JSON list of C-alpha atoms in Angstrom, two decimals:
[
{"chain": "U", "resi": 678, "resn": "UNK", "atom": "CA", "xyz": [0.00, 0.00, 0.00]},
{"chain": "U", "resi": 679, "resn": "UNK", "atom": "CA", "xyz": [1.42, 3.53, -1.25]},
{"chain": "U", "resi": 680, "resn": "UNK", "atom": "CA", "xyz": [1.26, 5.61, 2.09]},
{"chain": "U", "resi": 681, "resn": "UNK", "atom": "CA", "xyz": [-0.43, 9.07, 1.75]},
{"chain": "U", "resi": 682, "resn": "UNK", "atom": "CA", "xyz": [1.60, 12.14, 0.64]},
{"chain": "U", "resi": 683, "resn": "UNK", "atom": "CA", "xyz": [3.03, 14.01, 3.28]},
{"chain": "U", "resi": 684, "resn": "UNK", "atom": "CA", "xyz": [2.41, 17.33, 0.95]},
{"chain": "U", "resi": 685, "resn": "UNK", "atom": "CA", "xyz": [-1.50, 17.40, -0.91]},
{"chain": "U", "resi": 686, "resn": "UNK", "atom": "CA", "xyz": [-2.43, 20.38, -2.22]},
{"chain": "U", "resi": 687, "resn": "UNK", "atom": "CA", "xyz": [-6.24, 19.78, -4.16]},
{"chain": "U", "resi": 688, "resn": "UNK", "atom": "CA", "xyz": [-7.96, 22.66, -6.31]},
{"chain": "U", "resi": 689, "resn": "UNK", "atom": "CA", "xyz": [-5.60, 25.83, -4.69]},
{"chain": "U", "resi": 690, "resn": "UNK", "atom": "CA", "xyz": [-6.62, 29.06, -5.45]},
{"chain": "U", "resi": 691, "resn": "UNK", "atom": "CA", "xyz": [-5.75, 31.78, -4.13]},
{"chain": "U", "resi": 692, "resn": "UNK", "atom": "CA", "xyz": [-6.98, 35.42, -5.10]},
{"chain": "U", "resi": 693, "resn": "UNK", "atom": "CA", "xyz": [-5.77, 38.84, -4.17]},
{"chain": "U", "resi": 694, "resn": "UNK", "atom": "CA", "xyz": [-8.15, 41.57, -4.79]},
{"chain": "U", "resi": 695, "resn": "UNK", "atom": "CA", "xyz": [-8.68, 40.93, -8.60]},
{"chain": "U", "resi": 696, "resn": "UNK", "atom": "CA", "xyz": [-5.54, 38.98, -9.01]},
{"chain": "U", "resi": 697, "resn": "UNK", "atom": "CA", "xyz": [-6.02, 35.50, -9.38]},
{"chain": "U", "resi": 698, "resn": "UNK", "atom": "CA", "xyz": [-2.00, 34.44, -8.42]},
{"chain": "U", "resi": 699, "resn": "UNK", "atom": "CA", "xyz": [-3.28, 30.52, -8.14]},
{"chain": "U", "resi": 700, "resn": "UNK", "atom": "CA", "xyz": [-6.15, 28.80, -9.91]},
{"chain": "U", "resi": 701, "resn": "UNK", "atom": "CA", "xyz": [-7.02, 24.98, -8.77]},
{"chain": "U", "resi": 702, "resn": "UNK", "atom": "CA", "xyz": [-3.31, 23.56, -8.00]},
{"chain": "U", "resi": 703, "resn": "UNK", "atom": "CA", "xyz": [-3.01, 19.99, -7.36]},
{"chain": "U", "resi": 704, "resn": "UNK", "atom": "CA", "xyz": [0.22, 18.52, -6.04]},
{"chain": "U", "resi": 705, "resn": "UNK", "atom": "CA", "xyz": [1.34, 15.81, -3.68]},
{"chain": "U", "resi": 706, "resn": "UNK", "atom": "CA", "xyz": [4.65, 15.19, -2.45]},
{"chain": "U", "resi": 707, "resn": "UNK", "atom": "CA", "xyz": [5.58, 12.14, -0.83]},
{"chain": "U", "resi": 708, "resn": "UNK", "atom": "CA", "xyz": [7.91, 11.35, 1.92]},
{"chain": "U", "resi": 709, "resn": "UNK", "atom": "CA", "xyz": [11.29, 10.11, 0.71]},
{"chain": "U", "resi": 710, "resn": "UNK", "atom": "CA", "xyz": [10.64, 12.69, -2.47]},
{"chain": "U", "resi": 711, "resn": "UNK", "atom": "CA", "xyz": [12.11, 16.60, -3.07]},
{"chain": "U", "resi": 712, "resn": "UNK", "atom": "CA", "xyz": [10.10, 18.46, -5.29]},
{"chain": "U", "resi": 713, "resn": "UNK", "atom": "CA", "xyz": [11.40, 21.22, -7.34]},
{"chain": "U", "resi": 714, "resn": "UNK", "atom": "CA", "xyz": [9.01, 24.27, -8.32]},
{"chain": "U", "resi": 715, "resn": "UNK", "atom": "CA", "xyz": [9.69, 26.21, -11.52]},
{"chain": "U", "resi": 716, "resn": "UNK", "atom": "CA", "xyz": [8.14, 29.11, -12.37]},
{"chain": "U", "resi": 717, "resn": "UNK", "atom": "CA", "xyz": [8.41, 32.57, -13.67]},
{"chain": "U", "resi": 718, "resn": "UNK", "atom": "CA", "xyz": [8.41, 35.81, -10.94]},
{"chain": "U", "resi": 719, "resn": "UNK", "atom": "CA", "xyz": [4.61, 36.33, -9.81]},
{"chain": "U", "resi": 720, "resn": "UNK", "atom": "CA", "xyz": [3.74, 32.85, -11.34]},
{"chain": "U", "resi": 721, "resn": "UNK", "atom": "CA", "xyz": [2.77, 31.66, -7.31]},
{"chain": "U", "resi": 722, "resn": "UNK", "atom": "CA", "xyz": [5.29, 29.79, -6.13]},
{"chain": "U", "resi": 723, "resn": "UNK", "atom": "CA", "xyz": [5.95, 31.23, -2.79]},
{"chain": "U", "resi": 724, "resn": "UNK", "atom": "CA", "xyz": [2.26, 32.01, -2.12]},
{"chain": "U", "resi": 725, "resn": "UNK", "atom": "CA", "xyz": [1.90, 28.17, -2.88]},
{"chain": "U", "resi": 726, "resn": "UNK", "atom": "CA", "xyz": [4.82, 27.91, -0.05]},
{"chain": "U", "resi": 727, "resn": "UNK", "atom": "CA", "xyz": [2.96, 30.20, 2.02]},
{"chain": "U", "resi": 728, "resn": "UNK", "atom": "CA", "xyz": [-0.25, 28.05, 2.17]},
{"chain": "U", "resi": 729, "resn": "UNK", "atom": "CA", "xyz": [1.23, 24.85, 2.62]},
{"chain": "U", "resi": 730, "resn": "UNK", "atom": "CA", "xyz": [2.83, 26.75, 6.12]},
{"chain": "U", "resi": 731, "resn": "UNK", "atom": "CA", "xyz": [-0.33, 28.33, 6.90]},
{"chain": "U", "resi": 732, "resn": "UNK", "atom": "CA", "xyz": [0.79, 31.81, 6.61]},
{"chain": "U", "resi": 733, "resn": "UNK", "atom": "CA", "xyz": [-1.64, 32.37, 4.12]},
{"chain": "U", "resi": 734, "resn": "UNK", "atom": "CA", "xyz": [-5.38, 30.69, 4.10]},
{"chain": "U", "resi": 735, "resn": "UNK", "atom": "CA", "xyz": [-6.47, 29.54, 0.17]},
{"chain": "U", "resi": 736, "resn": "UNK", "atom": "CA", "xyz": [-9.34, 31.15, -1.15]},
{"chain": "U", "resi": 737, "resn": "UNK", "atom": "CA", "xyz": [-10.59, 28.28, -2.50]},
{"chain": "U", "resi": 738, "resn": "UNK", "atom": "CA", "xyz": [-9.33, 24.54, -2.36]},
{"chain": "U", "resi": 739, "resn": "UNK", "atom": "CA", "xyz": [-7.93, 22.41, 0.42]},
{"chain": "U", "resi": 740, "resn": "UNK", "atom": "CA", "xyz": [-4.04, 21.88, 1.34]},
{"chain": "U", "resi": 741, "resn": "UNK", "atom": "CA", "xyz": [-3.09, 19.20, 3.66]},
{"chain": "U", "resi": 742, "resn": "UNK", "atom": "CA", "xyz": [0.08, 18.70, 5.49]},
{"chain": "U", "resi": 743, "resn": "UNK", "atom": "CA", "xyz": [1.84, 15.42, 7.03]},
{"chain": "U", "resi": 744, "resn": "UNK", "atom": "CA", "xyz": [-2.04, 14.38, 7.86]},
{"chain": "U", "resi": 745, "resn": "UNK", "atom": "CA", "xyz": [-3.72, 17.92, 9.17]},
{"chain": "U", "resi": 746, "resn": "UNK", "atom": "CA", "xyz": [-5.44, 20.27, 7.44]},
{"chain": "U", "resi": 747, "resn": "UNK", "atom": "CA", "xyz": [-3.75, 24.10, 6.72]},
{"chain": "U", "resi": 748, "resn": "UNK", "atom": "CA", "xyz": [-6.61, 25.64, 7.66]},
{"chain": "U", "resi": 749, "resn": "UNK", "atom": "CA", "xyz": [-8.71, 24.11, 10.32]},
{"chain": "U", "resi": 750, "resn": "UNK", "atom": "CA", "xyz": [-5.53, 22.24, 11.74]},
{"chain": "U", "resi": 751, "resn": "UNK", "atom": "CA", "xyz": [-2.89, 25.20, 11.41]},
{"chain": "U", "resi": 752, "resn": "UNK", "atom": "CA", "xyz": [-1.28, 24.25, 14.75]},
{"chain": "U", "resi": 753, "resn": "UNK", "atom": "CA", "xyz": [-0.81, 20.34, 13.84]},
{"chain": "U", "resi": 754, "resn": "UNK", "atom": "CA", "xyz": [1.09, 22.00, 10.58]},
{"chain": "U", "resi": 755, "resn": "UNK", "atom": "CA", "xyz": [3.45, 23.91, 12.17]},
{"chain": "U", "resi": 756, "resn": "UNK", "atom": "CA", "xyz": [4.67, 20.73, 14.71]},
{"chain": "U", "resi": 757, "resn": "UNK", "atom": "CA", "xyz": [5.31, 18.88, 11.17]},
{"chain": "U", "resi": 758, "resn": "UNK", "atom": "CA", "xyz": [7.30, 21.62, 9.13]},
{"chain": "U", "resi": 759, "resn": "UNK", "atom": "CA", "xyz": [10.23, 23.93, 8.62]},
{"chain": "U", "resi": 760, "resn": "UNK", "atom": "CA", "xyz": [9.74, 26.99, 6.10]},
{"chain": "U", "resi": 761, "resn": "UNK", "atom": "CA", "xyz": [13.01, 28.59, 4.77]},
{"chain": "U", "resi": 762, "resn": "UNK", "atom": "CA", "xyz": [11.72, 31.93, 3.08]},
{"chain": "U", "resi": 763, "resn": "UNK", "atom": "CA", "xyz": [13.54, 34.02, 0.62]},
{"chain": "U", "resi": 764, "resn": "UNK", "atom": "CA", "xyz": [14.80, 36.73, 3.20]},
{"chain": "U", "resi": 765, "resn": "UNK", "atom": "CA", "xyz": [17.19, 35.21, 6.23]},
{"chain": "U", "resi": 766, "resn": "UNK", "atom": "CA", "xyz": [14.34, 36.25, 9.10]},
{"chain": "U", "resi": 767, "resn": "UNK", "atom": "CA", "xyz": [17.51, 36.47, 11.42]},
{"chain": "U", "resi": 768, "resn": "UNK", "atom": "CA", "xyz": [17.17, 39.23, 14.69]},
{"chain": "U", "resi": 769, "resn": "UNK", "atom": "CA", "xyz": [20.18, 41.56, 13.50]},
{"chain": "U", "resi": 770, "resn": "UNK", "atom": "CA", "xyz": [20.85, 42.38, 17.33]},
{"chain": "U", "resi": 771, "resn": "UNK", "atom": "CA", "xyz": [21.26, 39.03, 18.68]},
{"chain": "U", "resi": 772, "resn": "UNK", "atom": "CA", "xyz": [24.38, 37.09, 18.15]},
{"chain": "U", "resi": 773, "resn": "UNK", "atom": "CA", "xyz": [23.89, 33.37, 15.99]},
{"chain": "U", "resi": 774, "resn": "UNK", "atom": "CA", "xyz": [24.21, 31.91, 19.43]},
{"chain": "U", "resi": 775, "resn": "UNK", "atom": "CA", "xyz": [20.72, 34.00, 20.69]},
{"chain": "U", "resi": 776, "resn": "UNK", "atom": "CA", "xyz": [19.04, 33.79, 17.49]},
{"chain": "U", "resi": 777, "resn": "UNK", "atom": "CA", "xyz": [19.52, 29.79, 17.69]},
{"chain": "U", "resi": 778, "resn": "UNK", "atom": "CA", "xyz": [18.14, 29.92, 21.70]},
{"chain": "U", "resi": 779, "resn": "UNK", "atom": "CA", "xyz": [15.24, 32.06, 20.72]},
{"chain": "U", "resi": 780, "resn": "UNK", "atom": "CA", "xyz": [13.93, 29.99, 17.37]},
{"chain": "U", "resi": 781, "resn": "UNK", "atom": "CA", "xyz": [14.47, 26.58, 19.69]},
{"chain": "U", "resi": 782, "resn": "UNK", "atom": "CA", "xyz": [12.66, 28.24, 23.11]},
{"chain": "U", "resi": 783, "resn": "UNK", "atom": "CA", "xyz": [9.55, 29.02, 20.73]},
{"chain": "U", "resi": 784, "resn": "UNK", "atom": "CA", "xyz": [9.60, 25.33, 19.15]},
{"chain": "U", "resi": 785, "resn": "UNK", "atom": "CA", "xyz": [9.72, 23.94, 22.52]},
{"chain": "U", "resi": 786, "resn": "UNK", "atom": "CA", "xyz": [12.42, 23.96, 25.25]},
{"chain": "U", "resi": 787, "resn": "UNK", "atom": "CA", "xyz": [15.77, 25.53, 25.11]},
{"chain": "U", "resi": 788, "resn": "UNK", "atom": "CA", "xyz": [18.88, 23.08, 23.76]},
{"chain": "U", "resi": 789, "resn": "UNK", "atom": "CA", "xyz": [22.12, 22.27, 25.21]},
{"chain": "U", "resi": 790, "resn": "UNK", "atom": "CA", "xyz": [24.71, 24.68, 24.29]},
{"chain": "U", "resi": 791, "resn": "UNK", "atom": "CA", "xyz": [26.90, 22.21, 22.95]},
{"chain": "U", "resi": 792, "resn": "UNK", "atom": "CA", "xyz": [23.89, 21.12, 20.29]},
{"chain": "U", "resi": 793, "resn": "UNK", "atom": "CA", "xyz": [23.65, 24.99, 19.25]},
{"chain": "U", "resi": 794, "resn": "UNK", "atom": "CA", "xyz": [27.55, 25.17, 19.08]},
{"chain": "U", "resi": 795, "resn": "UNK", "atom": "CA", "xyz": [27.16, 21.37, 16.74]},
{"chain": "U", "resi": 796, "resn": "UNK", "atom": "CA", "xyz": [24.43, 22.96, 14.54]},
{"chain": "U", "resi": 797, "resn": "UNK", "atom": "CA", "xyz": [25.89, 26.52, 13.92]},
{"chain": "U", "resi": 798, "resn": "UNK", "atom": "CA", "xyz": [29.60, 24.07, 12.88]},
{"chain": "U", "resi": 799, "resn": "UNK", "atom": "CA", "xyz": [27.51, 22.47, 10.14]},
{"chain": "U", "resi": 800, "resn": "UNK", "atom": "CA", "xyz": [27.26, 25.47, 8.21]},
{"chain": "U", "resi": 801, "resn": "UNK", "atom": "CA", "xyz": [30.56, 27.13, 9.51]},
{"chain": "U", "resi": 802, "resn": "UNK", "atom": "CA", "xyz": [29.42, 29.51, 11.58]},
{"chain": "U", "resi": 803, "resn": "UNK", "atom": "CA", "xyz": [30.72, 28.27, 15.19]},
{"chain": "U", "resi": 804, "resn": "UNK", "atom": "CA", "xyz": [33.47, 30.98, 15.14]},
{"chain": "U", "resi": 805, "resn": "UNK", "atom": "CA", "xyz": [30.97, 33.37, 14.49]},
{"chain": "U", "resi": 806, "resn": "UNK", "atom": "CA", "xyz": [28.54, 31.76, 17.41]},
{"chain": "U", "resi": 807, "resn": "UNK", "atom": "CA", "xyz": [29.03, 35.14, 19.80]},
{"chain": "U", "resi": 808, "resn": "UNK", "atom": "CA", "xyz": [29.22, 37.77, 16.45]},
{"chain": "U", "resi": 809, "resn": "UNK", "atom": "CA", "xyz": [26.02, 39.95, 16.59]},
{"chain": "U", "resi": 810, "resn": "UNK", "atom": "CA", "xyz": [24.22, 39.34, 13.14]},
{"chain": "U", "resi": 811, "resn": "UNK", "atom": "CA", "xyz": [23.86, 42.21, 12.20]},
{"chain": "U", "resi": 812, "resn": "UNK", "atom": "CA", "xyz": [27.96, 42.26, 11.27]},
{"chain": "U", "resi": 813, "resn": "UNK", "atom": "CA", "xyz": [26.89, 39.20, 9.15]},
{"chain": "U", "resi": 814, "resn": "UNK", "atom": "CA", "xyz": [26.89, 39.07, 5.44]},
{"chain": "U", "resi": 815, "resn": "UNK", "atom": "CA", "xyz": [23.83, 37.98, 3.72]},
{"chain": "U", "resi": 816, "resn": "UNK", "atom": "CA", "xyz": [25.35, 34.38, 2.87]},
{"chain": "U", "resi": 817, "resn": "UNK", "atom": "CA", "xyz": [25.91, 34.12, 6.52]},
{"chain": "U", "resi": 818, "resn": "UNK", "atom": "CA", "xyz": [22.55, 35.41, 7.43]},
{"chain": "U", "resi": 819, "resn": "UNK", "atom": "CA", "xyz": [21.44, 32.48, 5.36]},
{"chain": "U", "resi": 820, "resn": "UNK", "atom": "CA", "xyz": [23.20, 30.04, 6.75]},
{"chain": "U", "resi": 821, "resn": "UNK", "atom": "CA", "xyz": [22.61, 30.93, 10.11]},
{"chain": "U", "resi": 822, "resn": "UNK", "atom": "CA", "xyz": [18.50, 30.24, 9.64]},
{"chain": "U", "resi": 823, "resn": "UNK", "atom": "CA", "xyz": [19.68, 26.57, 8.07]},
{"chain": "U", "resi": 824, "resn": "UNK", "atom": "CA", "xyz": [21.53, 26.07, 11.03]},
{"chain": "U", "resi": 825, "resn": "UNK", "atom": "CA", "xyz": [17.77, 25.66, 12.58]},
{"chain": "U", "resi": 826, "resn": "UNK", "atom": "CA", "xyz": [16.99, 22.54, 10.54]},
{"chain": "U", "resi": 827, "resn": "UNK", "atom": "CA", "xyz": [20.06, 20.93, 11.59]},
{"chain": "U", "resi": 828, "resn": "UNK", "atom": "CA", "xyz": [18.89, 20.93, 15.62]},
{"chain": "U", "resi": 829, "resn": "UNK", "atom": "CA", "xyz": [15.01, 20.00, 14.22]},
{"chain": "U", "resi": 830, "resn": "UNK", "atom": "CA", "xyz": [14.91, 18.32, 10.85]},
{"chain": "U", "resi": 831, "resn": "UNK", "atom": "CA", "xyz": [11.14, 18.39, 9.81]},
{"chain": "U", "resi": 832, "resn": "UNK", "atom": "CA", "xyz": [8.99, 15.98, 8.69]},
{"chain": "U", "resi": 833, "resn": "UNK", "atom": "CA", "xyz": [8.44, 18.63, 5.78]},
{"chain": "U", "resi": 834, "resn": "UNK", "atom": "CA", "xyz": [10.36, 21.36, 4.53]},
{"chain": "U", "resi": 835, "resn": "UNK", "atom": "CA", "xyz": [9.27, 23.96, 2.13]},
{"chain": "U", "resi": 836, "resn": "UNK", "atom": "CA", "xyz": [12.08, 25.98, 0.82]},
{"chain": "U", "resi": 837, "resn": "UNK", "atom": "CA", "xyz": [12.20, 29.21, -0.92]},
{"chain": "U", "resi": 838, "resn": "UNK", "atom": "CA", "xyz": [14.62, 30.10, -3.59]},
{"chain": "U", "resi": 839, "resn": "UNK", "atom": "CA", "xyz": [17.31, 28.00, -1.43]},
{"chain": "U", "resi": 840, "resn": "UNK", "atom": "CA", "xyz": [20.23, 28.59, -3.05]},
{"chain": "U", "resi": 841, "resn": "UNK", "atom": "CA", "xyz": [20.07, 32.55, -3.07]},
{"chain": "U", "resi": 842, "resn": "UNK", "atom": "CA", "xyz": [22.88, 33.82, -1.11]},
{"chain": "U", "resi": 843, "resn": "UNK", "atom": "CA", "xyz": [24.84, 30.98, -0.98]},
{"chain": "U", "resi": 844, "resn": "UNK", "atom": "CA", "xyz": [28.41, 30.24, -2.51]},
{"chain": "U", "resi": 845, "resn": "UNK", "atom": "CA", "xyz": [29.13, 26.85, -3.97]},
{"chain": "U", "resi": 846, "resn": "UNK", "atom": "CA", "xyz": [30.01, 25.28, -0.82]},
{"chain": "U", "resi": 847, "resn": "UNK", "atom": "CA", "xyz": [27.60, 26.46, 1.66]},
{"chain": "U", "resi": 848, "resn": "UNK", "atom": "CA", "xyz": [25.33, 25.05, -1.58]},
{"chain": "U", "resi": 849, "resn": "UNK", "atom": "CA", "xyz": [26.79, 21.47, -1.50]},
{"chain": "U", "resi": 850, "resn": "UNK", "atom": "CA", "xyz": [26.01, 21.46, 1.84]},
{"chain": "U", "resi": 851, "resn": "UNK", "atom": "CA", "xyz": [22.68, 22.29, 1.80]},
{"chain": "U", "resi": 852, "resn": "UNK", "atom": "CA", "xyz": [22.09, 19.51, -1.27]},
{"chain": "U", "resi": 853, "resn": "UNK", "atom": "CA", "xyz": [23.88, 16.80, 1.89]},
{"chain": "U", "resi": 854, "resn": "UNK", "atom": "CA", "xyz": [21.36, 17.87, 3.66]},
{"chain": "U", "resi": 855, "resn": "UNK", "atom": "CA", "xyz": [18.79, 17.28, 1.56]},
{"chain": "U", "resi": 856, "resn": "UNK", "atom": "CA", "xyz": [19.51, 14.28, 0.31]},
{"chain": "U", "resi": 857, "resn": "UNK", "atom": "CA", "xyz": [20.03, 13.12, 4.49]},
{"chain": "U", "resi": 858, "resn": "UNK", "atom": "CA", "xyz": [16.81, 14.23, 4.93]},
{"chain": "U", "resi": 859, "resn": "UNK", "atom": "CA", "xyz": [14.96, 12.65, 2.21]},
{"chain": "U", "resi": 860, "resn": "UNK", "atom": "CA", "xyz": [16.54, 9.17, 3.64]},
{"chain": "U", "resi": 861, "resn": "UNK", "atom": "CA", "xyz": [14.83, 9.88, 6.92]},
{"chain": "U", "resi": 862, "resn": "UNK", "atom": "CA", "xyz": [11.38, 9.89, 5.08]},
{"chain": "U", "resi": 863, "resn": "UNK", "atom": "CA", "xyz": [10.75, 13.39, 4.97]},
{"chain": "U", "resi": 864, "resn": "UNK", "atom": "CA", "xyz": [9.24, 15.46, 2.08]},
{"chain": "U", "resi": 865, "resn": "UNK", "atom": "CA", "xyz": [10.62, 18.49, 0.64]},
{"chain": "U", "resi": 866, "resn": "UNK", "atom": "CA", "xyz": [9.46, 21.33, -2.18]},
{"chain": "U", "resi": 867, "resn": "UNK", "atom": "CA", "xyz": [11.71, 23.91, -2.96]},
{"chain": "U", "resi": 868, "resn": "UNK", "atom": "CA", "xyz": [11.08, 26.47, -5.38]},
{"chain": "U", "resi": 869, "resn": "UNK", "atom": "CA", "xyz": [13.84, 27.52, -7.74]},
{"chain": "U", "resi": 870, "resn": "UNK", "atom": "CA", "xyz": [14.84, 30.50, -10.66]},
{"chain": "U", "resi": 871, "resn": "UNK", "atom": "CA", "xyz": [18.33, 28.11, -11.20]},
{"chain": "U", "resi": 872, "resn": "UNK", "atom": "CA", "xyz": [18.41, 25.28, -13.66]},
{"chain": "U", "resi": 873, "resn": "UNK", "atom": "CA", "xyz": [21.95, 24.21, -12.29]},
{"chain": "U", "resi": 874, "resn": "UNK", "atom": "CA", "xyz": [21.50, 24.15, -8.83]},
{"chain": "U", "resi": 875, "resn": "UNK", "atom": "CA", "xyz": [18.44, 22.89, -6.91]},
{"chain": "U", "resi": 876, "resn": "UNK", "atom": "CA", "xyz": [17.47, 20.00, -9.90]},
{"chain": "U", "resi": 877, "resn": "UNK", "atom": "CA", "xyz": [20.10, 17.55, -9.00]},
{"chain": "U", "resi": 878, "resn": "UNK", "atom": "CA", "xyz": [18.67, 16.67, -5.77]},
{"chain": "U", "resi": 879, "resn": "UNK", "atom": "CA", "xyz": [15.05, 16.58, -7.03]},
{"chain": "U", "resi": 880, "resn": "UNK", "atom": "CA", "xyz": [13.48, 13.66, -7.85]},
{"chain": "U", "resi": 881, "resn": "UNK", "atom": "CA", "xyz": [10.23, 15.83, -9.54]},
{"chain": "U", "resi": 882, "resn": "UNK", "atom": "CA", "xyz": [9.92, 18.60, -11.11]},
{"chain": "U", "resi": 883, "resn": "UNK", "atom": "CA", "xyz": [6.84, 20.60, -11.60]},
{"chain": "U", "resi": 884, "resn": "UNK", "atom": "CA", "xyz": [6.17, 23.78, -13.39]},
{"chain": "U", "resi": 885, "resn": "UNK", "atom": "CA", "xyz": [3.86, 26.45, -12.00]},
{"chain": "U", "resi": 886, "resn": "UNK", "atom": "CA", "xyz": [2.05, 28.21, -14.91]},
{"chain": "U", "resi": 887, "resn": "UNK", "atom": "CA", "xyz": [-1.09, 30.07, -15.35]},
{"chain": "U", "resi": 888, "resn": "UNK", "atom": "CA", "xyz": [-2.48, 29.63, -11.89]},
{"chain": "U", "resi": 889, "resn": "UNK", "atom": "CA", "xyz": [-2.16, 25.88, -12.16]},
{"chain": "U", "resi": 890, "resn": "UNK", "atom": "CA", "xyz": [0.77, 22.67, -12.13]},
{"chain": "U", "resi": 891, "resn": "UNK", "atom": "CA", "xyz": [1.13, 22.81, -16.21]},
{"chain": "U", "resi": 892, "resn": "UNK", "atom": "CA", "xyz": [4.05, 20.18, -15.89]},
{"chain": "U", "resi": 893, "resn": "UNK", "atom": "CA", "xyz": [5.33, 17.22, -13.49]},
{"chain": "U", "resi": 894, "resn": "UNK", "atom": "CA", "xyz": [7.07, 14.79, -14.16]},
{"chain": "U", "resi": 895, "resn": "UNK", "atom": "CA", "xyz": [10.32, 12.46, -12.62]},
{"chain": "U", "resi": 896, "resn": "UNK", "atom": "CA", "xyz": [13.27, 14.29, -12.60]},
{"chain": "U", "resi": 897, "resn": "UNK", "atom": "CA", "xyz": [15.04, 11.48, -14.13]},
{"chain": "U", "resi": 898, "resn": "UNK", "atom": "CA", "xyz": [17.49, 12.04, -16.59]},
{"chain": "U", "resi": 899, "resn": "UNK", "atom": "CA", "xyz": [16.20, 15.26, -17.60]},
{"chain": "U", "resi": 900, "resn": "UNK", "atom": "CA", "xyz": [19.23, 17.49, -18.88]},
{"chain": "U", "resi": 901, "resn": "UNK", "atom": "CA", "xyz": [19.15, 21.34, -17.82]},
{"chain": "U", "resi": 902, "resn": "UNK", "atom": "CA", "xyz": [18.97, 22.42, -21.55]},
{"chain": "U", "resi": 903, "resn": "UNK", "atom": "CA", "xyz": [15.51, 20.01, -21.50]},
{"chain": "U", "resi": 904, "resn": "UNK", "atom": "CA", "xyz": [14.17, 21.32, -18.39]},
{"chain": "U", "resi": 905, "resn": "UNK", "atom": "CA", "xyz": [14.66, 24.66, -19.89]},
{"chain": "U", "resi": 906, "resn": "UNK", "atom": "CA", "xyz": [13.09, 23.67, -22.77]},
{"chain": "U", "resi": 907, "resn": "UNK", "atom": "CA", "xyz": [10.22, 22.50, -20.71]},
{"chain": "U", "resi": 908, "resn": "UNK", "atom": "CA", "xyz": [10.08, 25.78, -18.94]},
{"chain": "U", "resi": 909, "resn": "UNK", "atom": "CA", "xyz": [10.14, 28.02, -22.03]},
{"chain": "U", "resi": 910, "resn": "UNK", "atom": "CA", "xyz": [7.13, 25.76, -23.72]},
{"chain": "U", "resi": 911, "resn": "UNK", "atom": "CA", "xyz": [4.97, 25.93, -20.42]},
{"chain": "U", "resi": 912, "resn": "UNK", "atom": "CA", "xyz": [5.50, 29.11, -18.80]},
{"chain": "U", "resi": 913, "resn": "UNK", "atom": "CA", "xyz": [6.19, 31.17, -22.94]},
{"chain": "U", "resi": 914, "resn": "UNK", "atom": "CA", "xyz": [9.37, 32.65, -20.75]},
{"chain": "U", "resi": 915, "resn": "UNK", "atom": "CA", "xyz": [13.23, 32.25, -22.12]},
{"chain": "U", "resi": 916, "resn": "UNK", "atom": "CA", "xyz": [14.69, 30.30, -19.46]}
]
């Protein structure tokens, strides 16, 4: 027996004002799987994102979430799932050290400061553990609000634009990660503008055009020139 998805979106829409951004998405994602998200700027994709973490309710539509609902079961969501935005959401005044406490108080309990120490060495920032953020540089910034999924790896994590602000190595750890993650049985859907980084790891890819999933399909052996190919004939944008 297939187990359910851990990600099932079903007939999203979502309108602002008189903007219909999404119009009757259907995706599932399935533990074990990543997910990658194409689609051009103001096609949805993060207000797909935002849904799925209940920051924003669907107009229409139902989106369901390791078992509980994103609307009536918001709380049973938010036990289940990490959400990396675009921006780093850091607290410039606190050092990494702090901002690591804080995120880990609110999630339930404070850690060990050995474990904080561990997680902030994964992405090479333990030297920096006692800098105040706001001396950080973007990349760090970033790296410094991946360090969270390190002390609490979710049974779902919904990425946004992951790569942005990261150099080629704090990227290859990130796709470690990933790929660690997916062996635990956990889901993941990233959204991406790259062809070259982000694809590798997924094992789907669909493209977000029109309001609706106009492509998905295994990730396979897909080459980046096809994917952009792909992309171009669904979404009428050069890739």
């Amino acid at each position: 027996m297939i187990a359910d998805p851990l990600i099932r979106a079903t007939g999203l829409a979502k309108i602002f004002g008189t903007t219909r951004v999404l119009n009757g998405v259907a995706l599932d994602v399935h533990g074990g799987e990543a997910v990658a998200l194409l689609g051009s700027n103001g096609a949805g994709k993060t207000t797909l994102l935002r849904i799925l973490a209940t920051l924003c309710r669907p107009s229409k539509g139902t989106a369901v979430v390791a078992g509980h609902d994103c609307v009536n079961d918001a709380e049973g969501v938010r036990k289940n799932i990490a959400f990396v935005g675009h921006g780093a959401h850091v607290y410039e005044e606190l050092t990494a050290r702090e901002n690591l406490k804080f995120w880990m108080a609110l999630g339930g309990g404070p850690m060990a400061p050995s474990t904080l120490l561990d997680a902030l060495g994964a992405v090479e920032l333990d030297r920096h553990a006692d800098d105040q953020v706001r001396t950080f540089s973007a990349g760090m910034k970033r790296r410094l609000t991946l360090a969270r999924l390190v002390l609490a790896p979710p049974r779902v994590l919904l990425l946004d634009e992951p790569s942005a602000g990261l150099d080629q190595r704090a990227w290859k750890w990130v796709e470690d990660y990933l790929r660690t993650l997916k062996e635990s049985g956990s889901a993941v859907l990233m959204t991406t503008h790259s062809f070259n980084r982000g694809l590798e790891v997924a094992d789907r890819i669909a493209i977000l055009a029109s309001g609706r999933i106009a492509f998905d399909a295994p990730r396979g052996d897909l080459a980046s020139s096809e994917v952009e190919r792909l992309y171009a004939l669904h979404t009428e944008e050069p890739a």
